Short mmCIF file of C-alpha atoms in Angstrom, two decimals:
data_model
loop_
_atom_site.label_atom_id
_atom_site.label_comp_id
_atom_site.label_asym_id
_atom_site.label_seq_id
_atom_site.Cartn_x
_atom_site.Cartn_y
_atom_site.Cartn_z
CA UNK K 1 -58.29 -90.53 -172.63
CA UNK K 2 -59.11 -94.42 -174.01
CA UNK K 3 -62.04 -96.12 -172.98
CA UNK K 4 -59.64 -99.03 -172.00
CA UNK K 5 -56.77 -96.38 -170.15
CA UNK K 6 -55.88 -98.12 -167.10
CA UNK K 7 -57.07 -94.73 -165.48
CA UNK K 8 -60.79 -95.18 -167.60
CA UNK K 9 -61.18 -98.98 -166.87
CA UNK K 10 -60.48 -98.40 -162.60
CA UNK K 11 -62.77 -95.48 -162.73
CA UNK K 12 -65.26 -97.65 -164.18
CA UNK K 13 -64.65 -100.26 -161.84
CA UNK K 14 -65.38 -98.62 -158.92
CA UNK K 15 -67.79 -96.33 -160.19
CA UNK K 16 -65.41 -93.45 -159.32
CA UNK K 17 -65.39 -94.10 -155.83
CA UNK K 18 -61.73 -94.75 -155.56
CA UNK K 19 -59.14 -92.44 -156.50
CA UNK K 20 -56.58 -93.29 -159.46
CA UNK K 21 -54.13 -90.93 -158.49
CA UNK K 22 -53.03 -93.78 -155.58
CA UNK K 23 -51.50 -96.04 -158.35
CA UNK K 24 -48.79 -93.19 -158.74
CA UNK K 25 -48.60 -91.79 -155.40
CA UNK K 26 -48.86 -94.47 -152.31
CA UNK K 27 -45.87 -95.39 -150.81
CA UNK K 28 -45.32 -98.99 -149.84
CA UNK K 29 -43.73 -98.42 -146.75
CA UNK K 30 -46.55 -96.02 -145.63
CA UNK K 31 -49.41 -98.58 -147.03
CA UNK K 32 -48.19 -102.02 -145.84
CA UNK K 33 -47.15 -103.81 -142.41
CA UNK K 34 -45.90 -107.14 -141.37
CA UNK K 35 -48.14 -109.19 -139.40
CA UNK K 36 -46.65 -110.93 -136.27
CA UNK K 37 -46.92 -114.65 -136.18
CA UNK K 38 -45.60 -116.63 -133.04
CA UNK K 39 -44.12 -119.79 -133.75
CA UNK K 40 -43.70 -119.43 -137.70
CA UNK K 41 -40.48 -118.09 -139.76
CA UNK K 42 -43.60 -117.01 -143.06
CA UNK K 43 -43.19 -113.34 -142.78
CA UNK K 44 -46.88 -112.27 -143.61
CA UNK K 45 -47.92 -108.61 -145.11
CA UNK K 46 -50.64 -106.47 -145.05
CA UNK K 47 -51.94 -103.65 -147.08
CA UNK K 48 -54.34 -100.47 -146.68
CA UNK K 49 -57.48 -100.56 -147.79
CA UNK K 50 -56.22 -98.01 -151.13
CA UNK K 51 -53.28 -100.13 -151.46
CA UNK K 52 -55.81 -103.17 -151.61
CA UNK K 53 -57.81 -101.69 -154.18
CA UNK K 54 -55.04 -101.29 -156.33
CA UNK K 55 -54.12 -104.84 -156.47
CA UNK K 56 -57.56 -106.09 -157.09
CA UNK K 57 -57.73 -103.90 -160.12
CA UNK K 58 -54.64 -105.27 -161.56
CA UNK K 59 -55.35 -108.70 -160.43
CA UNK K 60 -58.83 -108.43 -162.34
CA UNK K 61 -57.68 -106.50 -165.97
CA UNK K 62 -53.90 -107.11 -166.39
CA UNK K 63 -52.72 -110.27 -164.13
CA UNK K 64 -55.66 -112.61 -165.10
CA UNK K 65 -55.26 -111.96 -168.46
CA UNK K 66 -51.81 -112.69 -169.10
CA UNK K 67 -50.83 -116.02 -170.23
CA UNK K 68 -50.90 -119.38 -167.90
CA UNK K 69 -51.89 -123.12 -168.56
CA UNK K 70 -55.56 -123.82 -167.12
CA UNK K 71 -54.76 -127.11 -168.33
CA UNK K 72 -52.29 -128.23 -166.32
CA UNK K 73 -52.72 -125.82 -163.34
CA UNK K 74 -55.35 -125.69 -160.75
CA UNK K 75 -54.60 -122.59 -158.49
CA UNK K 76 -56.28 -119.63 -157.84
CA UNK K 77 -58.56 -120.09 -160.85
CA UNK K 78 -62.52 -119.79 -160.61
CA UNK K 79 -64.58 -122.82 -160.74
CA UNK K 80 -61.52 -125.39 -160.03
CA UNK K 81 -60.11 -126.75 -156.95
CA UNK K 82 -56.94 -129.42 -155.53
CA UNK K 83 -59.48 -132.25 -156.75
CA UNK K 84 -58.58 -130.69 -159.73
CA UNK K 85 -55.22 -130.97 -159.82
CA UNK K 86 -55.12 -134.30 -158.07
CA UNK K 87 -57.78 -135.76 -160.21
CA UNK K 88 -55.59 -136.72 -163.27
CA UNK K 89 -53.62 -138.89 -160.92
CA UNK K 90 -55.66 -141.28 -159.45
CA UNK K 91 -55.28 -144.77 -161.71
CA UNK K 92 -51.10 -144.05 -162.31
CA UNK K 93 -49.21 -146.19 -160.42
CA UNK K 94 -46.69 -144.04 -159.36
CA UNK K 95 -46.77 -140.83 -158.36
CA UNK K 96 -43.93 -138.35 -157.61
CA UNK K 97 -44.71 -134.96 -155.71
CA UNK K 98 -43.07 -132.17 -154.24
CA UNK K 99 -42.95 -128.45 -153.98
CA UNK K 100 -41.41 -125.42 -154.25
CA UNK K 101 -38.86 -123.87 -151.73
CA UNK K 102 -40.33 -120.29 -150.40
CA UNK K 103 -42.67 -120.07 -153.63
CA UNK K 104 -43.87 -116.52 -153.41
CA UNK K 105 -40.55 -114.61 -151.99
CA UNK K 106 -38.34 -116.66 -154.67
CA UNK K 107 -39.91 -114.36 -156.93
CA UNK K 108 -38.56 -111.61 -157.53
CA UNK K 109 -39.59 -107.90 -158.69
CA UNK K 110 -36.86 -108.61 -161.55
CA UNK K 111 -38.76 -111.23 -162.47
CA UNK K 112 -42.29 -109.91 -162.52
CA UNK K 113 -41.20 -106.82 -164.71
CA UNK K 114 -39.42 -109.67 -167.31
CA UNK K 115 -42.72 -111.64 -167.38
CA UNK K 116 -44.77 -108.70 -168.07
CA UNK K 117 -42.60 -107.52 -170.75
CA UNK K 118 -42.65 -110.56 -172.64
CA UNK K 119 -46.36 -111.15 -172.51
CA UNK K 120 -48.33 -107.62 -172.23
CA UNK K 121 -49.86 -108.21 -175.63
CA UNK K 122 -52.17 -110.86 -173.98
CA UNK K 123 -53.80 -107.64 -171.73
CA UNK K 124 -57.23 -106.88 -173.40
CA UNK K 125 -59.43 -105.39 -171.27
CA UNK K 126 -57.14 -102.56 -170.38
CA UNK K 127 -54.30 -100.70 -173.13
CA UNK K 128 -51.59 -103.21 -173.09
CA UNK K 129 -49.34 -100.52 -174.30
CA UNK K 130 -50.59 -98.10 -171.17
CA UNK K 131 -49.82 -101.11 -168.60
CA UNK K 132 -46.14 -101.82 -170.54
CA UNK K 133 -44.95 -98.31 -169.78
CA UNK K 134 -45.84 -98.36 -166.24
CA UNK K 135 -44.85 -102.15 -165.59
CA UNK K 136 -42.07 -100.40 -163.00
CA UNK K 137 -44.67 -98.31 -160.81
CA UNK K 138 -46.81 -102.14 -161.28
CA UNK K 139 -43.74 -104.31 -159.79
CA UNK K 140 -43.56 -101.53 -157.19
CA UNK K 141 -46.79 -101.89 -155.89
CA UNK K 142 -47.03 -105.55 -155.95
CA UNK K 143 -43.74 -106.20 -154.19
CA UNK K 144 -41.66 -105.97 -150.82
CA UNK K 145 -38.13 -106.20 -151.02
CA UNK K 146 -38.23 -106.51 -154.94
CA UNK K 147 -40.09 -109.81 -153.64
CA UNK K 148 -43.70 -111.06 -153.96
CA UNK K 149 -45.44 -110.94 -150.22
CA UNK K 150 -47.03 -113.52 -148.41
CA UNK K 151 -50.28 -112.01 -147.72
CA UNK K 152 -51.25 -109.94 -150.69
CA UNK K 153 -54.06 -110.66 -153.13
CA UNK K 154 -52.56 -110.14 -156.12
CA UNK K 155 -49.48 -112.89 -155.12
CA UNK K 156 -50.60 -116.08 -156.65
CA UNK K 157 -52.05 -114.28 -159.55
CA UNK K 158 -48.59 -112.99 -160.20
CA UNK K 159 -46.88 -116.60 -159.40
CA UNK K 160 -49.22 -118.53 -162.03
CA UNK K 161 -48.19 -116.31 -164.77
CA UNK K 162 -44.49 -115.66 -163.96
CA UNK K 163 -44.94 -119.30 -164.15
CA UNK K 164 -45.92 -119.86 -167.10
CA UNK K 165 -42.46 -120.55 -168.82
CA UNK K 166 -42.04 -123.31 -166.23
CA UNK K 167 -44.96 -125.10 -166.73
CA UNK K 168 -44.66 -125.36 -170.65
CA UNK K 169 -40.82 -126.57 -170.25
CA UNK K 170 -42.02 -129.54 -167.45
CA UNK K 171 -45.52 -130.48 -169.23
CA UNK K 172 -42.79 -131.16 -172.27
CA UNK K 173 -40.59 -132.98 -170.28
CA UNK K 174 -43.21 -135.08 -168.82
CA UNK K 175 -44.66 -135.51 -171.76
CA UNK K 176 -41.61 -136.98 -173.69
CA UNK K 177 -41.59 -139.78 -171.17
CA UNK K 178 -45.03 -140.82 -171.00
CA UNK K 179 -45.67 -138.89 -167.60
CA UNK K 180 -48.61 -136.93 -166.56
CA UNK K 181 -48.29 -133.47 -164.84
CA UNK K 182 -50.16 -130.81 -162.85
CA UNK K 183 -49.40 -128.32 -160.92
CA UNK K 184 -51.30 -126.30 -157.49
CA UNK K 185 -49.66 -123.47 -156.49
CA UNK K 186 -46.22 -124.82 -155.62
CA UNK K 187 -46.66 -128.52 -155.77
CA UNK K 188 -45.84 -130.06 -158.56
CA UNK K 189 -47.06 -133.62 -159.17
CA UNK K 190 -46.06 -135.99 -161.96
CA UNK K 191 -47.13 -139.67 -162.27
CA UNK K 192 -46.74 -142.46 -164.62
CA UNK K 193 -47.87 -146.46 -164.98
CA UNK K 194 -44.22 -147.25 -164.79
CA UNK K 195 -41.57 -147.14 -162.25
CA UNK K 196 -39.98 -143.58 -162.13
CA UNK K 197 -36.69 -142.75 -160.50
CA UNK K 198 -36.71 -140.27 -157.98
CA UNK K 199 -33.21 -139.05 -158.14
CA UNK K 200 -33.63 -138.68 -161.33
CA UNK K 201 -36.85 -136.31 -161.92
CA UNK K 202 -34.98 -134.34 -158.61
CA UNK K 203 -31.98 -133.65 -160.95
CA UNK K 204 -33.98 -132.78 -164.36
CA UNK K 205 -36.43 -130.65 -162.49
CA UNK K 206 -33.86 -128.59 -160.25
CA UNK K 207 -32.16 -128.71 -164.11
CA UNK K 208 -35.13 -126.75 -165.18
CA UNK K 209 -36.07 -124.30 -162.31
CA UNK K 210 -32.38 -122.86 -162.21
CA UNK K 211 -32.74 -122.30 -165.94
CA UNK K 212 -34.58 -118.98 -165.83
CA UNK K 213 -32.44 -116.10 -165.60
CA UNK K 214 -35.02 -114.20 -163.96
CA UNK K 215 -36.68 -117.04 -162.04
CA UNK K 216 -34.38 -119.75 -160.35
CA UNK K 217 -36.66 -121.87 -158.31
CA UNK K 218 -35.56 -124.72 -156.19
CA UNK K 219 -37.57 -127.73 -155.05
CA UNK K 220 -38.37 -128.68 -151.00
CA UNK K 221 -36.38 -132.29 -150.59
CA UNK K 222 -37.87 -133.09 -147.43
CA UNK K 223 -41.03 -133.25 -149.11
CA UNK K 224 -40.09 -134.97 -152.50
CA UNK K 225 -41.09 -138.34 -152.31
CA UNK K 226 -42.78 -141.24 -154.83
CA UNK K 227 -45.92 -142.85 -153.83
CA UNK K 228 -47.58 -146.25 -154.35
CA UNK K 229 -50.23 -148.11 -153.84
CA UNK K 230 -48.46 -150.07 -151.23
CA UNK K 231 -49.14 -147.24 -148.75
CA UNK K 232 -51.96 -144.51 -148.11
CA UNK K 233 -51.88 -142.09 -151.21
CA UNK K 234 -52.05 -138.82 -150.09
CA UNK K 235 -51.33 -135.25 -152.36
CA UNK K 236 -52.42 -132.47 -151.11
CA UNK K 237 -54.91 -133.22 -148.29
CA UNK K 238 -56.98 -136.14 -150.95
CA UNK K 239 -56.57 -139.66 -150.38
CA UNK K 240 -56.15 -141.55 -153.20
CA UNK K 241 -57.73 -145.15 -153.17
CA UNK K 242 -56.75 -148.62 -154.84
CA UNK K 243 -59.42 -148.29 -157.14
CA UNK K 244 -58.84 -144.66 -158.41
CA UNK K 245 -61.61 -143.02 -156.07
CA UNK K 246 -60.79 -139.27 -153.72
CA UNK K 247 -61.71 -138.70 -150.50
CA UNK K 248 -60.84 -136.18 -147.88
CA UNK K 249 -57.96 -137.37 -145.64
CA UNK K 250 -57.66 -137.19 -141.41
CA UNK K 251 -55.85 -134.49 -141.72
CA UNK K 252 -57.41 -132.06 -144.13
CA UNK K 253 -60.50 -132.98 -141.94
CA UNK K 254 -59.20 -131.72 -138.86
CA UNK K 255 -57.30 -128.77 -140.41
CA UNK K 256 -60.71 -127.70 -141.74
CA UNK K 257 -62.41 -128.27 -138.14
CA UNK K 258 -60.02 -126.21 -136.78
CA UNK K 259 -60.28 -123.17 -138.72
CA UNK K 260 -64.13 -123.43 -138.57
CA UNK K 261 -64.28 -123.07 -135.16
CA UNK K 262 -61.56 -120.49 -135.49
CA UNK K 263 -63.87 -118.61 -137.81
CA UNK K 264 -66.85 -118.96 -135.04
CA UNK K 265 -64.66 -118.24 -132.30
CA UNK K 266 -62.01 -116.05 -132.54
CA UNK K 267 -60.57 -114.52 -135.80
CA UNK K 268 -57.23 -113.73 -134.23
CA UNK K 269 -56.28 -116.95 -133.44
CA UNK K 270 -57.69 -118.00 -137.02
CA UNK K 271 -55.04 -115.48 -138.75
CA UNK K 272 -52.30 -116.95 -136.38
CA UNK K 273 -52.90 -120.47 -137.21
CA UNK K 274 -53.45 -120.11 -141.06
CA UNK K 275 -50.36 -117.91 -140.95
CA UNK K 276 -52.78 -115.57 -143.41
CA UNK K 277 -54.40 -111.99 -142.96
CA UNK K 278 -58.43 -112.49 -142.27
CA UNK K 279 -59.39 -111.95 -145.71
CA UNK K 280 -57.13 -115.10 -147.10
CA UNK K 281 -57.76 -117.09 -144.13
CA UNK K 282 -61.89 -117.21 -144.84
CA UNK K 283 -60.80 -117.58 -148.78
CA UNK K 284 -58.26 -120.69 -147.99
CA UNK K 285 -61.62 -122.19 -145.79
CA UNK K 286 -64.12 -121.88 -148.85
CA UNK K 287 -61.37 -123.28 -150.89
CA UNK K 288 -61.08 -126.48 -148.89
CA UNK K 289 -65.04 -126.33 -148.70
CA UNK K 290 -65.16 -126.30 -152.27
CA UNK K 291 -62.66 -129.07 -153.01
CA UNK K 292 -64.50 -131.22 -150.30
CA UNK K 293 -67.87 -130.82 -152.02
CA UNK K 294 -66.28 -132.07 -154.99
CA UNK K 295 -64.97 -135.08 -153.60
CA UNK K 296 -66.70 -135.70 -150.13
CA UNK K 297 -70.50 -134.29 -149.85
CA UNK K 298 -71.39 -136.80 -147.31
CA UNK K 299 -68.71 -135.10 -145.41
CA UNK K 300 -69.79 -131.70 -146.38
CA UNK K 301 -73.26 -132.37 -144.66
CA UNK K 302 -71.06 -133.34 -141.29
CA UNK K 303 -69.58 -129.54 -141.56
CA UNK K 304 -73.47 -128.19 -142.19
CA UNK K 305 -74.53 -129.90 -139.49
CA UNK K 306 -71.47 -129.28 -136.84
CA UNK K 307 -70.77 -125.48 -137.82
CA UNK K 308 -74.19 -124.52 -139.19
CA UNK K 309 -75.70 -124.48 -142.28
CA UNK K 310 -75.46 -120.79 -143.10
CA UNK K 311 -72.15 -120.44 -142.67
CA UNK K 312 -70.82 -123.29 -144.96
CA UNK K 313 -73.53 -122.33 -147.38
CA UNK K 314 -71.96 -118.83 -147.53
CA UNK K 315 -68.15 -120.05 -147.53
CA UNK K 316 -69.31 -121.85 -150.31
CA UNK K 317 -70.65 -119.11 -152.20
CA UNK K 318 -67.98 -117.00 -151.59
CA UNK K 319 -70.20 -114.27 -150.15
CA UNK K 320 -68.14 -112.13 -147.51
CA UNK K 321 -68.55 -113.87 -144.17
CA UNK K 322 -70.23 -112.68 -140.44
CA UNK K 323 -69.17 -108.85 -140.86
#
């Protein structure tokens, strides 16, 4: 057996406290659930602890390692945040945003398997070859419905490298007309010093994300819009002012309050309103936390001193929360 086997590397992982044999024996229908949500149309999964274990494997040796533009995207990347993304924004004058329809379900198993096929050869840490011929039993156990989950780790791993092809073909677009791009998760923002017609950037980009056979994306309209300076800026929860600076806006603030006091309170209610199994419900807090102290740490003190110190401290360092 390799050193770098897929079978070798998990071993080593877990210092043999997990069992291999799972990646080619669970069952997804006895290993996953929906959760029920009142009041939300997201249908949101969950996985067995094996199941789980699996996914963070993959995440960590084959999904992070396959190709995606850190340049231009902002998600679900160590050590960046929305300022991030936002950031390269703040002195255009106009700014278009809007996002993806049903991001993670609109891709599809088909799509996953194409993706992985095309760029295995980027997989070091583990034998690329070894992960090619079992891309199938992969796609298998990262799907539902021959559809990525809501809910699952390894989703927006798998959505910022299935990606990738997108974000090459608008950075190019943008870039032939003087415009600036970025992208967090499934927003998509694009600004420019000069005017921009909307209408316009809606046709080329739905152009675009129906040109994948695999991957045929289509943008939200009812939240497509171009921004100016004549109103509040606002992308993504960061208020933009006249003179270039971010802040935190009303809303991100109490969004944020809310799911503090969730965490504190009652963990149930957290999962319901973040729509979000417990694990990615503290994970989406310390990612607002994060982008906050980037942008707001007189704000950040507020949270210290209204939810406790410990607690944002530990958020913060992404250390697993009040077991």
């Amino acid at each position: 057996m390799k050193n770098n086997s897929l079978e070798s590397v998990f071993n080593s992982y877990f210092n043999n406290k997990k069992d291999f044999a799972d990646f080619h024996t669970l069952r997804m229908e006895d290993e996953t659930s929906r959760i029920p949500l009142s009041k939300s149309k997201v249908e949101l999964y969950q996985c067995s602890a094996r199941l789980k274990s699996i996914h963070i494997f993959l995440s960590l040796f084959v999904f992070s390692e396959m190709p995606m533009r850190k340049d231009i995207v902002f998600s679900y990347q160590k050590d960046v945040n929305i300022g991030n993304a936002v950031r390269p924004h703040c002195n255009s004058e106009y700014i278009f945003k809007t996002d993806i329809s049903n991001f993670f379900p609109s891709i599809s198993a088909k799509s996953i398997f194409h993706t992985l096929s095309k760029y295995c050869e980027h997989i070091r840490s583990v034998d690329s070859e070894e992960v090619r011929k079992n891309i199938d039993r992969i796609v298998y156990l990262c799907t539902i419905n021959n559809r990525v989950p809501v809910g699952f780790s390894c989703s927006p791993s798998i959505s910022n490298f299935c990606f990738y092809d997108y974000d090459n073909t608008i950075e190019s677009y943008c870039k032939e007309r003087g415009y600036i791009y970025s992208r967090y998760s499934d927003d998509l923002i694009i600004s420019s010093q000069d005017e921009m017609d909307k209408d316009i950037i809606i046709r080329d980009l739905t152009s675009i994300l129906s040109s994948d056979e695999f991957l045929k994306l289509s943008i939200n309209y009812k939240k497509t819009k171009i921004i100016t300076k004549k109103y509040e800026r606002k992308i993504l929860g960061i208020s933009i002012l006249n003179d270039g600076k971010m802040t935190v806006s009303k809303a991100t603030k109490t969004d944020i309050e809310v799911k503090l006091h969730l965490l504190k309170s009652d963990r149930k209610k957290l999962m319901d309103y973040t729509k979000m199994d417990e694990t990615a419900s503290i994970l989406s807090i310390a990612g607002v936390l994060s982008q906050i102290n980037s942008i707001d740490k007189d704000y950040l003190f507020h949270l210290r001193k209204k939810y406790g110190n410990s607690i944002i401290s530990k958020l913060l360092r992404g250390k697993e929360l009040l077991k």
